[in-house]
Amino acid sequence: MTQVILKGEMDFDSLVGRAGSYLPQEKLTLVEEAYQFALEAHQQQLRKSGEPYLQHPLETAAILVDLGLDASSLAAALLHDVPEECGVRLSKIEAKFGTEVSKLVDGVTKLSKISWQGGGTKKEELQAESLRKMLVAMAEDLRVVFIKLADRLHNMHTLGALPPKKRRSIAKETMDIYVPLAHRLGMGKLKGQLEDLSLFYLQPLKYRQIEHLATRREAEQQSLVDQAIHTLEDELRKSGLKAKISGRCKGIYSMYRKMERYASQGKDFGDIHDILALRVLVDKVEDCYHTLGIVHSLWHPLTGEFNDYIANPKENGYQSLHTTAMCFGTTPLEMQIRTLEMHHIAEYGVAAHWRYKDGSKPDMKFEQRIAWLRQLMDWHRELGSTAQFLESVKTDIFNYQVFVYTPKGEIKELPAGSTPLDFAYRIHTDLGHRCIGAKVNGRLVPLSYHLSNGDTVEIMSTKKDKGPSWDWLNPNLGFINTSHAREKVRQWFRKQERGENIQRGKGILDKELQRLGVSFSNREEIAHGFKYETVDDFYAAIGCGEISATQIASKLVAQREQPKVVGVSLAPKPAPSGIQVLGKGELLTQLAHCCSPLPGDEIIGYITRNRGVSIHRKDCPNIVHEDEKERLVSVEWGSVKQLYPVVVRLDAWDKVGLLRDITTLVAEERVNIASITSTDHDDHTTSIFLTLEIKGVAQLSRLFSKLEGISGVLNVARMEE
Ligand code: MN
C-alpha cells in the first residue's frame, strides 16, 4: 500500500549514503555540489506545507536514487526548481555544473510550464501541444521525464497542503497524463504509487473503504501467508533452488479497479480473494519454470489464472509468471515468479537501463522498449496537425497494446482492438491500400477481426493499384481502429480527383438520406450546418472520408431536435410520448402508424376526433393530401427518451443462417425486434421485414451500416408505407 502522507524525513546524508551504494565516490561530488547550490538558492523558502522548500528537491532526488539513476540526474533533481523558484539563471547552472546537468534542469523546467488544463474551445489543441512538447523532451533525454515523474510523485505526497479544488485537479492530471506515461515506460512501482495517491484525492471515501477492508483481510490472512511462504521455501530449498519469497498487499487502486469490475458482475468485495499475493524472486529463467512446477505440485492451480509473461512479455517489457493456487486447499493465493532482473524491469521499466548503463549488464532490450516513442515522433512528423496528433496519442499510445507477429516472425506492437488492416498499414501504407484479405495463424479472418497477443498475421494483397475501400472509414463497420491507418486511407482519398470525391460524396449522402427515409431537400443547409461553403465542398469532404455517414445522421437529428419557435407563446410540457405539441402541452399524442415518425424526422400533428393528436411525418401522404388543414398543429420532438417502432426491409440472397446473423447483430446493438417476417422470391433472394424498436435516426443509421456488412445482404432500407 502506498503511504499517502509522506513525512519529509530525507536528509542529505542518507541520500548520499544510498546513492553511494551504486555510484563511485568521484561522482558523488557533483551531487554534493548541487545540494550546496540548491541549499543556498532556496534559503529560507518554505513550501505550502510549511516545511523548508529544500525538502522537495531532496525527496525528488531520493526517488531517483531508488530508480538507480546517475549522478547528473540526481544533481538536476536537486536543482530542478532553482530557476523558477529562485530566479537563478540557467547560464549560471551551466557554468557551474556543465551542459548535461543544465540541459536536464532546463528540460524539467520546460515540462513544468506545460499547461494541461487550458479553458475554452482550444483545450484539445493545447493538450496536444503539451503532449507534443513532453514527447519531444522525452525523445531528447528520457531522464528529464524520470525527474518530472519523481517531482510529480513527491508533489502528490504533499498535495494535502493545497486547497481541495487544486488537489482534485492535480490528482486528475496525474491520473490522465502521468500514470499512462509511467505505465508505458514500464515503471510499475512509480505508477502504482501515483495511482494510489490520485485515487486518494479523487475518491477519498472509496479509498478509505478499500484500505479498511484490505487491512482487515491482510490481518486475517497473514498467518496463512506466512505459512505458505514457509512451506514453499522448504520445498524450493530441497530442490536446490535459491529464492526470495515475500508476501505483499496489492495497491489500493488495483483493488479499486477489481471492485469496479466485480460490481459490474454483481459481486461484492467479499468475493475478492487475491488481496495478498506472493512474489518469488529467483536467479535464472529456468528457475522460474522449475519453481512454478513445485508450486503446482504443492497446491492445486486454478484454471484460467496462469499467465506466462516470460514467453509473451507485456508491451512495456514486463516479464513474470503469474499463477493462482489453492493454498492448503482453502485460500486462493496469487503468485508472481520472476528473476531478479525481471523484477527490476517490472519496478523501474526503462529507467532500469540506467542502472546497468555503466558496464555491468548491457540492456539489449532497451531500444525495443522505447521504439514506440520513436514511432510516435515519426507519426507526428507525418501527421502534421495537432488535432490529428492528439487523436493518435489518445487512441494509440494511452491504450493498452497487443503484440503480433509478421509471417517472418518480426514482432509488431499495435493498440488493443487493432485489425488486420491496421496491421497492414503499420507495415507499409502501400500494403494497406492493396490489402484484400488476411490470415491469422494460417486461418482466413474478416478484415474487422480483432488481433490478439501472439497472433501471426499474413496480409493478402493484390498487385493491382486498387486503393482502399471507402467502407474502411465507416467506424460502425470496425475495419480500422487506429488513427494511423485511418489517416492513411483519408490521405489516399484526398489525393484522388476532386470530381470523383464529389461524385462519391453525393452518392453516399443520397444513399444515407434515402435509406433513413429522411427527406431533406435543402442540401445547402446541411452543407452550412457542417461549416462548408458550398455543397460541392461538402460532398468532397464526405467523398474522402472526412465526414462519415453516421456523423451526417446525428447532425441531421441534432439540427432538428433544436426547438424551433413556432409563434405560440405557451410553454409546453413534454407529453408522455416524448413529443411536445406546441401550445397544447397537455394533449394526448400518439404516433401515426401510416408513417411511423422517428426523432429527427420533421413532424406535424393532426387533431383526431377522439384520440388526441396523432403525429405524422411532414411528408406523409395522408398529411399532404389532407383537406382540413385547420386540424394540423405544429409539434416538435421533446427530450423524453423512448423507443419508436420502425419497419426495415432487408433484401438478401437466401442462405442458411441469414436470419440468425441478422438477429444476433441486432441484439448486439441492443435493439429489440418487435416482429420479423420474410418473403422468398424465385431468384433465390429473400425480403425480410423487421419491426425494430429504435431510439432515433442515428441509431438506425449505425444499425444499417452493420446490417449491410452481413454477407449476402443486398440492400437495407427503412420501409415507406
Ligand atoms: Mn518541483
mmCIF file of C-alpha atoms and ligand atoms in Angstrom, residues 47 53 56-57 60 77 80-81 85 108 112 147-148 150-152 154-155, ligand 1:
data_model
loop_
_atom_site.group_PDB
_atom_site.id
_atom_site.type_symbol
_atom_site.label_atom_id
_atom_site.label_comp_id
_atom_site.label_asym_id
_atom_site.label_seq_id
_atom_site.Cartn_x
_atom_site.Cartn_y
_atom_site.Cartn_z
ATOM 1 C CA ARG A 47 6.579 25.095 0.776
ATOM 2 C CA TYR A 53 11.499 24.198 0.387
ATOM 3 C CA HIS A 56 11.114 18.881 -2.025
ATOM 4 C CA PRO A 57 14.197 18.622 -4.285
ATOM 5 C CA THR A 60 12.664 14.144 -5.592
ATOM 6 C CA ALA A 77 16.740 16.824 -9.443
ATOM 7 C CA HIS A 80 15.165 21.404 -10.696
ATOM 8 C CA ASP A 81 13.208 24.232 -9.049
ATOM 9 C CA GLU A 85 11.543 29.412 -7.697
ATOM 10 C CA VAL A 108 12.277 19.753 -16.369
ATOM 11 C CA SER A 112 6.675 22.030 -15.607
ATOM 12 C CA ILE A 147 12.915 13.668 -12.926
ATOM 13 C CA LYS A 148 9.500 15.100 -13.792
ATOM 14 C CA ALA A 150 9.698 11.941 -9.381
ATOM 15 C CA ASP A 151 8.850 15.626 -8.915
ATOM 16 C CA ARG A 152 5.177 14.799 -9.505
ATOM 17 C CA HIS A 154 6.600 13.983 -4.278
ATOM 18 C CA ASN A 155 4.101 16.728 -5.081
HETATM 19 MN MN MN B 1 9.299 20.575 -8.219
#
